[in-house]
Each structure stands twice: as C-alpha cells, then as structure tokens.
PDB file of C-alpha atoms and ligand atoms in Angstrom:
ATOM      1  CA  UNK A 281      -2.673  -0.663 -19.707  1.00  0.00           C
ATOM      2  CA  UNK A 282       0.326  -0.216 -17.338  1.00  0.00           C
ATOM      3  CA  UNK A 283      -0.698  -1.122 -13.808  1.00  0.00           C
ATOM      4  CA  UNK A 284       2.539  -0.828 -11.524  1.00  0.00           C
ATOM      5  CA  UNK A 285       0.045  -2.887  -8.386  1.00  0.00           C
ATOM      6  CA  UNK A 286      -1.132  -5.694 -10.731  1.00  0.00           C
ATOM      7  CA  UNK A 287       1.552  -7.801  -9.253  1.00  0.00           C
ATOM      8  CA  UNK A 288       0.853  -7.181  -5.463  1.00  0.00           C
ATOM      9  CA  UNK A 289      -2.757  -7.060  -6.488  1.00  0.00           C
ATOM     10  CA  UNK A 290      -2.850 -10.738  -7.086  1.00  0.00           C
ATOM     11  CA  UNK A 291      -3.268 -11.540  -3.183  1.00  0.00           C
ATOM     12  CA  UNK A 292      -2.749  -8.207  -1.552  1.00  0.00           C
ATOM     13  CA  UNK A 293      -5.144  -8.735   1.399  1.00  0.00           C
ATOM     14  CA  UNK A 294      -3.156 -11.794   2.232  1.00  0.00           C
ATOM     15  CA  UNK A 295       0.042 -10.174   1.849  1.00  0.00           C
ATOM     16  CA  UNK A 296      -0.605  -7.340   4.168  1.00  0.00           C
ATOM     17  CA  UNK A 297      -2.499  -9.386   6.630  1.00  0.00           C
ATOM     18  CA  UNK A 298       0.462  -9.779   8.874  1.00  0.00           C
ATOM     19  CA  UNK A 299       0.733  -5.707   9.292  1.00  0.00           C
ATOM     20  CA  UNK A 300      -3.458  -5.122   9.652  1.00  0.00           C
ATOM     21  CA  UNK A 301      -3.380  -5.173  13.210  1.00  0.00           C
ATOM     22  CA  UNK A 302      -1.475  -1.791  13.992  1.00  0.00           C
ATOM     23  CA  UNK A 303      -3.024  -0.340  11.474  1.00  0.00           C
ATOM     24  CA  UNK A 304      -6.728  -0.490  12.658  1.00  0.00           C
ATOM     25  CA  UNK A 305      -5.295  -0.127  16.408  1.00  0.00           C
ATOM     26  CA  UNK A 306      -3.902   3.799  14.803  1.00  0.00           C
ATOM     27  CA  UNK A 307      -7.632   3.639  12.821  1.00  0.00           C
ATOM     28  CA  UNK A 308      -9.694   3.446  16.319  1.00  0.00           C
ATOM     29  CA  UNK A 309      -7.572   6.026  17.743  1.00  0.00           C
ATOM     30  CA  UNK A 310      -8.393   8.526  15.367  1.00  0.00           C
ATOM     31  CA  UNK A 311     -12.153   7.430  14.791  1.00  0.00           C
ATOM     32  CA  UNK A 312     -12.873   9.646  17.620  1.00  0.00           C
ATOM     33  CA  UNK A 313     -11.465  12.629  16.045  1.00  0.00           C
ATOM     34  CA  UNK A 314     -12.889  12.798  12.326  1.00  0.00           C
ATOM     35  CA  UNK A 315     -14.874  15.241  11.986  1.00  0.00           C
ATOM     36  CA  UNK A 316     -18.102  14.169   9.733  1.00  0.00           C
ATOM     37  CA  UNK A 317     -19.337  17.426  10.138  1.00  0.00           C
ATOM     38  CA  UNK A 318     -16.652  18.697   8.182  1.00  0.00           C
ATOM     39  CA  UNK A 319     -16.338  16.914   5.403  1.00  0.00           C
ATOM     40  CA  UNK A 320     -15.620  13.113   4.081  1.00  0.00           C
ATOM     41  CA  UNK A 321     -12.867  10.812   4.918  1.00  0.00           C
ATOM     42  CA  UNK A 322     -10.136  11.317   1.920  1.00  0.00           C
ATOM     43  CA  UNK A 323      -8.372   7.818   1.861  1.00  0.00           C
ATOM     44  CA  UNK A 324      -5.428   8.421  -0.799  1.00  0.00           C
ATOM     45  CA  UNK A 325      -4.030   5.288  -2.316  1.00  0.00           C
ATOM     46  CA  UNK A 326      -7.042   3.357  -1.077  1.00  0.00           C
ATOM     47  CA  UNK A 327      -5.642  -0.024  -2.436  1.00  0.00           C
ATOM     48  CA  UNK A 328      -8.238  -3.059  -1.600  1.00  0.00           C
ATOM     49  CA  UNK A 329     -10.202  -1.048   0.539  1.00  0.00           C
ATOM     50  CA  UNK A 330      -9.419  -2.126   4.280  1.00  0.00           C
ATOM     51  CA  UNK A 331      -8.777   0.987   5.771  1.00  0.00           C
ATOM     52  CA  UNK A 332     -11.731   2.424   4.122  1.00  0.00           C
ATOM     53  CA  UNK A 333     -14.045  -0.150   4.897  1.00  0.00           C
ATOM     54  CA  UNK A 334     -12.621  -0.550   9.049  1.00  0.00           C
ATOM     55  CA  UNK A 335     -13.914   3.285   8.896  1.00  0.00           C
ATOM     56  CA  UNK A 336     -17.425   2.935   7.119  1.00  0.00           C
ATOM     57  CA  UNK A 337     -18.140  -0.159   9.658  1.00  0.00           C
ATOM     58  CA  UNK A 338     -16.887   2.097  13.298  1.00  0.00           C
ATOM     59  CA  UNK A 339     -17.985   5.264  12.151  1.00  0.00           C
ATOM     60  CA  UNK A 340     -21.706   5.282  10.929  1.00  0.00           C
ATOM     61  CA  UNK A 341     -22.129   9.033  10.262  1.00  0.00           C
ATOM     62  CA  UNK A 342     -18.492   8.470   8.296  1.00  0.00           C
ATOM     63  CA  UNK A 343     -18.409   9.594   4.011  1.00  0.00           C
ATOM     64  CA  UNK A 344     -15.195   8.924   2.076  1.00  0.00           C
ATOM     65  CA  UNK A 345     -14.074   9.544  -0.927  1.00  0.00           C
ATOM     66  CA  UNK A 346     -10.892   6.732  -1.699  1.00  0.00           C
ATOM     67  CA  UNK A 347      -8.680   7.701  -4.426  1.00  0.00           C
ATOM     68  CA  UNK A 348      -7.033   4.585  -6.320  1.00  0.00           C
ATOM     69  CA  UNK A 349      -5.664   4.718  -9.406  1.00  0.00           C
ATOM     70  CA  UNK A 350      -4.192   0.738  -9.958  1.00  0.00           C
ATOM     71  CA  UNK A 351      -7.313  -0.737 -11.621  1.00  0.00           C
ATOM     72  CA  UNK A 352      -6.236  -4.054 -10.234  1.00  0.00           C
ATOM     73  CA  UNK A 353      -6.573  -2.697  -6.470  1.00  0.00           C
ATOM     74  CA  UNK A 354      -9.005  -0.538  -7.163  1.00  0.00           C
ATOM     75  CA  UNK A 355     -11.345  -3.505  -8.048  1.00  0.00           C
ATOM     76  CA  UNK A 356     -10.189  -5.457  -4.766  1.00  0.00           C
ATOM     77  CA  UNK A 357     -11.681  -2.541  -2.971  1.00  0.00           C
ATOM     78  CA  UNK A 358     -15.155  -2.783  -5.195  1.00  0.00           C
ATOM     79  CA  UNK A 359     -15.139  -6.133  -4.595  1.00  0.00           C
ATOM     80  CA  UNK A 360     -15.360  -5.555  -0.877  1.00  0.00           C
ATOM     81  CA  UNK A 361     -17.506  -2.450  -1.088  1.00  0.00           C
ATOM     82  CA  UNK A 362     -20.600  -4.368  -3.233  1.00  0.00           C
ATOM     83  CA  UNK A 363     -20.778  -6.752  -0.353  1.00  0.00           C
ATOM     84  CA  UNK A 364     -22.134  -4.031   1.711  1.00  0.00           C
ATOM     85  CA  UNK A 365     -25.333  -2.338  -0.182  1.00  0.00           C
ATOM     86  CA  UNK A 366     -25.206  -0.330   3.024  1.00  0.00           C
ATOM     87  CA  UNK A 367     -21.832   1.402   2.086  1.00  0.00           C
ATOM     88  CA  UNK A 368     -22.887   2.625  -1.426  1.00  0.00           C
ATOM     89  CA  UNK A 369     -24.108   5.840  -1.045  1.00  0.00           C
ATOM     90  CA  UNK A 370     -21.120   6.429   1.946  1.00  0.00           C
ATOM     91  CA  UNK A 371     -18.046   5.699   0.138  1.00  0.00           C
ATOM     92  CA  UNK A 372     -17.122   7.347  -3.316  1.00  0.00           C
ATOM     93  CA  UNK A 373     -13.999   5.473  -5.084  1.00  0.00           C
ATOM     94  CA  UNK A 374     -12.748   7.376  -7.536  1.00  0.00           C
ATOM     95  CA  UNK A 375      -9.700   6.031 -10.229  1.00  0.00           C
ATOM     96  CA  UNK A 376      -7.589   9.249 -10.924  1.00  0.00           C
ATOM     97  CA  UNK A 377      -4.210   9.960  -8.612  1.00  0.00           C
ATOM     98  CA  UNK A 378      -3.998  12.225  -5.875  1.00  0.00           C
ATOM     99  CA  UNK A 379      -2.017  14.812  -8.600  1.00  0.00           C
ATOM    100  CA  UNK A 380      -4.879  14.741 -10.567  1.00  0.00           C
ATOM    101  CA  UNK A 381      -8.006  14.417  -8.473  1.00  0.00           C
ATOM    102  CA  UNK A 382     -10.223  17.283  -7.807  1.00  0.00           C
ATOM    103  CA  UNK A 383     -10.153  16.744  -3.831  1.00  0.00           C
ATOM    104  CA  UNK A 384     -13.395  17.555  -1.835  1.00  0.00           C
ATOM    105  CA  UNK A 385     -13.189  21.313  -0.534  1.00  0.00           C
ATOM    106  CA  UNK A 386     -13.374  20.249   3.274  1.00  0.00           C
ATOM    107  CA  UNK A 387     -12.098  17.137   4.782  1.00  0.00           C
ATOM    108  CA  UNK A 388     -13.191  15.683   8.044  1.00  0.00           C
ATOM    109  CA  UNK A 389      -9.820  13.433   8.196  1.00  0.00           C
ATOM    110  CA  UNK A 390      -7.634  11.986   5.915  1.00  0.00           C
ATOM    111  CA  UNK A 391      -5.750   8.673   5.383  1.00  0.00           C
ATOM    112  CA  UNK A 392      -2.439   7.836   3.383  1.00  0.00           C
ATOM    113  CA  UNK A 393      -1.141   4.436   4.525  1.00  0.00           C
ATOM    114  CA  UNK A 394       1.623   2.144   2.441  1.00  0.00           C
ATOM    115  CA  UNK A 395       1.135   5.774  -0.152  1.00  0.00           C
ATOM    116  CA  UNK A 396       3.344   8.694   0.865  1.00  0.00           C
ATOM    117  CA  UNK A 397       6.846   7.373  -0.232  1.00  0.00           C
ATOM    118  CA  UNK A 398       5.274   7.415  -4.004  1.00  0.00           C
ATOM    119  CA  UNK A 399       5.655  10.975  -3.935  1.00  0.00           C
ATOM    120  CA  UNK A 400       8.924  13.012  -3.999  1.00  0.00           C
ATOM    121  CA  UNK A 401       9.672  15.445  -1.656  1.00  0.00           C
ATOM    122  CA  UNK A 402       8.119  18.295  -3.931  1.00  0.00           C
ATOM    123  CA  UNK A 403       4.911  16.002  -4.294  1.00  0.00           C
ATOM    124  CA  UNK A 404       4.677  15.316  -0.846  1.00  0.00           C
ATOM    125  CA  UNK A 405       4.994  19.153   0.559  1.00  0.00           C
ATOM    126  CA  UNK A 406       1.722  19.555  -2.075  1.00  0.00           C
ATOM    127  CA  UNK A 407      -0.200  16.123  -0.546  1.00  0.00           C
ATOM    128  CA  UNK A 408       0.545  18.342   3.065  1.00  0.00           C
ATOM    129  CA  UNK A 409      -0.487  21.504   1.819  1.00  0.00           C
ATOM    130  CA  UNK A 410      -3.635  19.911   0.340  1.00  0.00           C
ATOM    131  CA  UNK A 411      -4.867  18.235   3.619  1.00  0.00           C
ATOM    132  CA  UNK A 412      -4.095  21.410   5.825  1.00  0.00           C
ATOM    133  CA  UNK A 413      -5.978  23.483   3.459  1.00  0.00           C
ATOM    134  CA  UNK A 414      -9.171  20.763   3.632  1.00  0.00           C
ATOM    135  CA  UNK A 415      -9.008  19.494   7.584  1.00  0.00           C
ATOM    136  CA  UNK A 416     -10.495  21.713  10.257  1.00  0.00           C
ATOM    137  CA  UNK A 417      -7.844  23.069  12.940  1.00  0.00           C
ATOM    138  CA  UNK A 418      -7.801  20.268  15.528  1.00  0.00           C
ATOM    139  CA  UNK A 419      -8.171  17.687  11.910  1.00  0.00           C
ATOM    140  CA  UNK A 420      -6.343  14.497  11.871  1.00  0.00           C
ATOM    141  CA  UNK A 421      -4.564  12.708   9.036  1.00  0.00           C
ATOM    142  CA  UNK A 422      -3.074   8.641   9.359  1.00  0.00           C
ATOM    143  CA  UNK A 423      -0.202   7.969   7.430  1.00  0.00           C
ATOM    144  CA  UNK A 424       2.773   5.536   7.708  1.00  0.00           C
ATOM    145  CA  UNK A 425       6.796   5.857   6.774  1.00  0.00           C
ATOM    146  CA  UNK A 426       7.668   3.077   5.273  1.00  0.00           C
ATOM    147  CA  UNK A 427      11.182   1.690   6.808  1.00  0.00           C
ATOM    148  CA  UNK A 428      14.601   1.918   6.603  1.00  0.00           C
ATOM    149  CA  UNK A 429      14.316   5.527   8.003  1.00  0.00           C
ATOM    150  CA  UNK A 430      17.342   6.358   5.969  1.00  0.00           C
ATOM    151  CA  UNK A 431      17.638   4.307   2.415  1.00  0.00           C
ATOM    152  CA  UNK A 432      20.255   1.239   2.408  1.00  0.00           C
ATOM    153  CA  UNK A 433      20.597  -2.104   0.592  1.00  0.00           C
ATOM    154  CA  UNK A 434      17.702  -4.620   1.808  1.00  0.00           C
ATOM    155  CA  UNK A 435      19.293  -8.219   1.254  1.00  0.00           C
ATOM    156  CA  UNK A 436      16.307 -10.563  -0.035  1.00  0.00           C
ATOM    157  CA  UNK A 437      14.336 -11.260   2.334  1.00  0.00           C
ATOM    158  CA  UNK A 438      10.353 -12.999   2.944  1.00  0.00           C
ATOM    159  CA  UNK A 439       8.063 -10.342   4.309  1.00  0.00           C
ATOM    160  CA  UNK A 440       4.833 -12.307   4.368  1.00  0.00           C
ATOM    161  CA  UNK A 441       3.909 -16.120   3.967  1.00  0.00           C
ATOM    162  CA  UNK A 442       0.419 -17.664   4.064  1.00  0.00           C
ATOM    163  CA  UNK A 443      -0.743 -21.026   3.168  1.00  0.00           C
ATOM    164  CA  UNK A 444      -4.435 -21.372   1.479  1.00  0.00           C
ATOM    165  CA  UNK A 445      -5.606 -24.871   0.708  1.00  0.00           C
ATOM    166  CA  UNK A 446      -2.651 -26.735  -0.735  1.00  0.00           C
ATOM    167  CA  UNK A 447      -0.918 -23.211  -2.369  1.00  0.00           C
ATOM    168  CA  UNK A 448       1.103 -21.266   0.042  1.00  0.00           C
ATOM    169  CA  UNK A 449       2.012 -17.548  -1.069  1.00  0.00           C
ATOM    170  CA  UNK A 450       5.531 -15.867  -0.434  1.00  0.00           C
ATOM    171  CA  UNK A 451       6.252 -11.939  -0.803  1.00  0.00           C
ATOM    172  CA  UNK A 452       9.829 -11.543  -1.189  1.00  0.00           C
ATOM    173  CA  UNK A 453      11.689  -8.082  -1.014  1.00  0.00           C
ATOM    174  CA  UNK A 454      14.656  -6.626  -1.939  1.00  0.00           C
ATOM    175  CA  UNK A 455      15.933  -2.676  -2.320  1.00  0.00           C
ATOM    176  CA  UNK A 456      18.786  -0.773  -3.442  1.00  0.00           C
ATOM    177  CA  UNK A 457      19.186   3.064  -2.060  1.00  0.00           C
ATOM    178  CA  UNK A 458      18.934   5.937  -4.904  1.00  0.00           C
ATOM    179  CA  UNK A 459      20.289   9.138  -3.643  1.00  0.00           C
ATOM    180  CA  UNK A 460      19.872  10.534  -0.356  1.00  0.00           C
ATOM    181  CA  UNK A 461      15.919  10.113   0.194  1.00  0.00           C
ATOM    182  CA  UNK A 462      14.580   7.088  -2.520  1.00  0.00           C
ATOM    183  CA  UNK A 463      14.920   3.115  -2.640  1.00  0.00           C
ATOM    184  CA  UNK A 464      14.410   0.931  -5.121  1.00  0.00           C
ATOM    185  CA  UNK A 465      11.905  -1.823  -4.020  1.00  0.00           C
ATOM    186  CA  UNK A 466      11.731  -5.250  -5.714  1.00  0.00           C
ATOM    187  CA  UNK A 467       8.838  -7.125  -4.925  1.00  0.00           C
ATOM    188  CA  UNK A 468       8.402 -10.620  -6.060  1.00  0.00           C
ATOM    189  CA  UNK A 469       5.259 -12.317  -5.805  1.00  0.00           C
ATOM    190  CA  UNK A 470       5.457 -16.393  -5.157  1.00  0.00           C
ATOM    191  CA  UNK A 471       2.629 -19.066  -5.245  1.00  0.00           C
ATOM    192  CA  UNK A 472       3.465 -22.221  -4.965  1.00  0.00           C
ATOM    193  CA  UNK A 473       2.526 -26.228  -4.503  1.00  0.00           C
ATOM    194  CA  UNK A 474       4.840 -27.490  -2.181  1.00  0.00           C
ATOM    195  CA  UNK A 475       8.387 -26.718  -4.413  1.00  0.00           C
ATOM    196  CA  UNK A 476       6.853 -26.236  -7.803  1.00  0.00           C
ATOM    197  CA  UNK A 477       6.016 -22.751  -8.358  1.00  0.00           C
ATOM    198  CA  UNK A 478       2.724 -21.704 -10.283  1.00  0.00           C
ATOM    199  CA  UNK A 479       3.179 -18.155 -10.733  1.00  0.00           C
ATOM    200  CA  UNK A 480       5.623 -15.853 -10.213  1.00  0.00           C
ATOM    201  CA  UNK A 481       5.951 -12.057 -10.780  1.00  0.00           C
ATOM    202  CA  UNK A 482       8.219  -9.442  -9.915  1.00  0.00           C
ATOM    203  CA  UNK A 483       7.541  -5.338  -9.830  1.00  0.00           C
ATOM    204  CA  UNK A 484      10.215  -2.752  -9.017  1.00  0.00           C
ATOM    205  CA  UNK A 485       9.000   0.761  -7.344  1.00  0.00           C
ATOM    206  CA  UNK A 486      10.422   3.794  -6.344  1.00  0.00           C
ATOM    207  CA  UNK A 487       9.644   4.336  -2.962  1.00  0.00           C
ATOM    208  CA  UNK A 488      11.294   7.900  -1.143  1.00  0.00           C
ATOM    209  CA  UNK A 489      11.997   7.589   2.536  1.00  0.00           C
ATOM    210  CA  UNK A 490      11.845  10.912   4.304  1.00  0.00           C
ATOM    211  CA  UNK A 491      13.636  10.258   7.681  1.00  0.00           C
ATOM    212  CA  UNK A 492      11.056  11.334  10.446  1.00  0.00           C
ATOM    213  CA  UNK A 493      12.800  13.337  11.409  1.00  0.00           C
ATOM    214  CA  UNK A 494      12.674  15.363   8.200  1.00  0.00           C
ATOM    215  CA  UNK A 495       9.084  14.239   7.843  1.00  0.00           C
ATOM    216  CA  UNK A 496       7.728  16.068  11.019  1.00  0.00           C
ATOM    217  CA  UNK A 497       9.967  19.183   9.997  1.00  0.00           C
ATOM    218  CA  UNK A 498       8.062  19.293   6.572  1.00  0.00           C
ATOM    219  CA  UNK A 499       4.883  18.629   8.230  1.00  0.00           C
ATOM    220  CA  UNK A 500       5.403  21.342  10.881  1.00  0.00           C
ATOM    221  CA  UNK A 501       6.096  23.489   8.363  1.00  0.00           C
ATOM    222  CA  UNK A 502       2.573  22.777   6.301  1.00  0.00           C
ATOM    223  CA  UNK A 503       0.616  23.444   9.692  1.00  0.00           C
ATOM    224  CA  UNK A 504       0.570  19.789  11.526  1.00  0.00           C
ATOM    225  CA  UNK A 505       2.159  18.571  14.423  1.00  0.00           C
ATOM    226  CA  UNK A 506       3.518  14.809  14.350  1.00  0.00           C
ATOM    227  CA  UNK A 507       2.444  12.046  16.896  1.00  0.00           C
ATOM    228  CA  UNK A 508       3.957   8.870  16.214  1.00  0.00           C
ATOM    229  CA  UNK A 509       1.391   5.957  17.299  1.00  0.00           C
ATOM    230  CA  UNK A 510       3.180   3.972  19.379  1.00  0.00           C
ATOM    231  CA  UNK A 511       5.975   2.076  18.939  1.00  0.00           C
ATOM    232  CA  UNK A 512       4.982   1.706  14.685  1.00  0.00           C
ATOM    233  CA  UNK A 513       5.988   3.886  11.376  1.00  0.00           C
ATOM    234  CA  UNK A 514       2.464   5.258  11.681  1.00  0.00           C
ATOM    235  CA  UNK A 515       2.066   9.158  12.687  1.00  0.00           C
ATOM    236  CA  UNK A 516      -0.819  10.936  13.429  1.00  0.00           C
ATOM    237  CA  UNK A 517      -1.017  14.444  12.083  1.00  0.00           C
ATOM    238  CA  UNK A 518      -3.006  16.534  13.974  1.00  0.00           C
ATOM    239  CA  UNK A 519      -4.132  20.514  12.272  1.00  0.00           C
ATOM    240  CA  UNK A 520      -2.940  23.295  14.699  1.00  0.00           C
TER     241      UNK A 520
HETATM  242  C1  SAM B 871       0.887  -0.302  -0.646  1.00  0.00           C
HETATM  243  S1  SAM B 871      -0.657   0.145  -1.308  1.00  0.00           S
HETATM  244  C2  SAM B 871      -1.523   0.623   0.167  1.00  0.00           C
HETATM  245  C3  SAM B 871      -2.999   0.367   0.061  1.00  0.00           C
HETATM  246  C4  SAM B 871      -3.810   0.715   1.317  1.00  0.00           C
HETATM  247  N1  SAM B 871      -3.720   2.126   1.645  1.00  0.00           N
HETATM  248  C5  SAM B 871      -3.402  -0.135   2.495  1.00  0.00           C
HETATM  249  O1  SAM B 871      -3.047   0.430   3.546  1.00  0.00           O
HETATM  250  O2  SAM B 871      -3.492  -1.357   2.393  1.00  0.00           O
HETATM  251  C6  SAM B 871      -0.339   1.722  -2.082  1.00  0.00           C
HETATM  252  C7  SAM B 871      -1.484   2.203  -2.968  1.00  0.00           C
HETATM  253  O3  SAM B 871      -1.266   3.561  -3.338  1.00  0.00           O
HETATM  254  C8  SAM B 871      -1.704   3.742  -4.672  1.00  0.00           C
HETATM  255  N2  SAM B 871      -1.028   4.926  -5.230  1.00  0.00           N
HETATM  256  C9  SAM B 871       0.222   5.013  -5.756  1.00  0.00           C
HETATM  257  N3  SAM B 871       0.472   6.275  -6.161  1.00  0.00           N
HETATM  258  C10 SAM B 871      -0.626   7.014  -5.863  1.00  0.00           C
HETATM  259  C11 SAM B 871      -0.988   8.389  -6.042  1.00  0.00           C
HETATM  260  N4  SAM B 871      -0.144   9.266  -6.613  1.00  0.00           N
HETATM  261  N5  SAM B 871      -2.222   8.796  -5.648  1.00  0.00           N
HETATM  262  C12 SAM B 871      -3.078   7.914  -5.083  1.00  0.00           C
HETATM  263  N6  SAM B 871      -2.795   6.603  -4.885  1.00  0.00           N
HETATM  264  C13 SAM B 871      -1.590   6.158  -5.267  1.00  0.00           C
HETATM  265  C14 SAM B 871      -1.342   2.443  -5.352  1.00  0.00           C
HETATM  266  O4  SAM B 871      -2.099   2.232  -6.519  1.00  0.00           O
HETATM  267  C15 SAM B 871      -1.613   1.415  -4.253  1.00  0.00           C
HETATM  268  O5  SAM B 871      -2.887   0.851  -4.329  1.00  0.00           O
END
C-alpha cells in the first residue's frame, strides 16, 4: 500500500518538535473562539495527532473529527489518542482524504497545518469553500503556508536534528520550483550511530506555495478575512 508519509512517519514527532511551539501559541489563540456549540473541530491532515490532542486537553467541551489518510501517521495519532480513555468518545479519526470525506454539516473551527500546499489551487478554493460553508460567521480556521513564499531552488539543507540515547536523527531537505505556484520537496530521513548510518529514506512531494498574498485574495474571495499570527507562516481565518 502506497503511503507517501511512511518516511516522515518514522519519527515525525521528533522531527517537528523544533516548530511545536508557534504552533500551540496560534492553537491558544484561537481556543477562545471555537465554537463547540456549533459543531466539532475538523483537523484536516491530522498527522500524529498534536494539534488535535493540544485541543481535546484546553478545550473540554471540544469534539473533532481528524481526517488522515497516511496509515503510518494516522496510527501515530491512535497511538497518542488510546493513552487518553478520556478522549475516545471526543475525537473521531477518520482515514479517507479531505476530497473524499463526507465533512460534518457544521463546524465549530477548523485546522489545516503542514496540509494546504497538498492541494492545487483548484483543490484549495474547494477546502475554502468547504469550511465557509461549515463555520459560523465570526468561525475561525488555523492553517500555515509553508515557505519560500514564491517557489525557488532550496540547496540541501538540515531542518531538524535530535539525539535519543546513542542514535541521533537528521531531516534533510531539498526542493526544486515547478511552475509558477509548486515545489518539489525532497525529504530524507537520517538515523544514525555516531557516522554509521542505520536507516535512511528519502520521499519526494509536491508541495504548491500560494504567495500570501494570493492566499488572502483567494480566501477573501471564499468569505474569510486573513490574520497572520505573528511574525510565523500561520494565518488565522476568521468567517465574515
Ligand atoms: C506535514 S503533515 C502535518 C501533520 C499535522 N497537521 C501537524 O501539524 O503536525 C501533513 C499531513 O497531511 C496529510 N494529508 C496529505 N494530503 C491530504 C489530504 N488531501 N487530505 C487530508 N490530509 C492530507 C498527510 O497524510 C500528513 O499526515
């Protein structure tokens, strides 16, 4: 079975731990704002779970449904979920894609972080039109643009390191633009004891990168207005 996050899979909590900290700074800022009377939290592209799980912790009335269809981070996220018998009847995770899914009729929020450049611009005015149909007026949505703003060649470079025990763990990146909007992401995937390496594997995506400009223009257009959280790629769409 073809699973394109098998790869990051293989440590992904320790590979994003360096960026986990803006995130959940953007996730108490909206906490306020989901609206439980509404509807459940739809986390698209749910991957191991984190975002979902900051949520069920901070907000006790909170419900989501998390959409992840990579088997391989979809059971990172169960993993974390049966720790907590108290989650199980809050949290739904479901395996099929957000083009595919049967979304919940109302939303009380909505998350899509390290997920929007999967889909092409055509895919992602649908994703918008989706969540402003669900959210109530007032509604918020987190989501992230992934950098460059505008595509260009990404020399190799280490994005994350982390020792555990004697193996330390390298992520190692690398992209080529594709047109005006899309990159070409290499990820490669290191563990190693001191110079020998133990495993290695590499996965190429195709990642689109809408400048923001262009982002908040589309979004505008599907009924949100933009709010960058601070100084990050996160936004914060709020439902007029
Ligand atoms: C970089 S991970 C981000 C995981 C998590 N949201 C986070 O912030 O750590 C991207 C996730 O999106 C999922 N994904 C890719 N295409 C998707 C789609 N069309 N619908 C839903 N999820 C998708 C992948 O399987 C992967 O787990």
């Amino acid at each position: 079975m073809d699973d394109p996050y098998a790869a990051t899979a293989s440590a992904y909590d320790l590979f994003a731990h360096p960026y986990r900290r803006p995130c959940e700074s953007a996730l108490g800022e909206i906490l306020p704002r989901l609206r439980h009377d509404h509807g459940p939290v739809l986390d698209i592209g749910a991957g191991s779970g984190a975002n979902a799980a900051f949520v069920l912790e901070h907000a006790p009335e909170a419900r989501i449904v998390a959409l992840e269809p990579s088997r391989s981070m979809r059971s990172l996220a169960l993993g974390r979920i049966a720790e907590h018998p108290e989650w199980h009847t809050r949290i739904t995770v479901r395996p099929e894609d957000f083009l595919e899914a049967t979304l919940p009729a109302r939303l009380g929020g909505a998350l899509a972080i390290g997920v929007l450049g999967h889909f092409d611009a055509g895919e992602r005015t649908g994703v918008l039109a989706e969540l402003a149909a669900r959210l109530p007026r007032g509604g918020v949505a987190l989501l992230d643009l992934q950098e460059p703003a505008h595509p260009r060649r990404v020399e190799p470079c280490e994005f994350t390191a982390a020792q555990i025990g004697e193996i330390a763990y390298r992520g190692i990146a690398e992209a080529w633009p594709v047109g005006e909007e899309a990159m070409r992401w290499r990820m490669t995937y290191l563990s190693l004891e001191d110079e020998r390496v133990l495993t290695e594997e590499t996965v190429e995506h195709v990642y689109h990168h809408p400048s923001p400009e262009r982002f908040a223009a589309e979004a505008a257009e599907a009924g949100f207005t933009v709010h960058r959280f601070r100084d990050t790629v996160l936004r914060i769409l709020e439902r007029r």
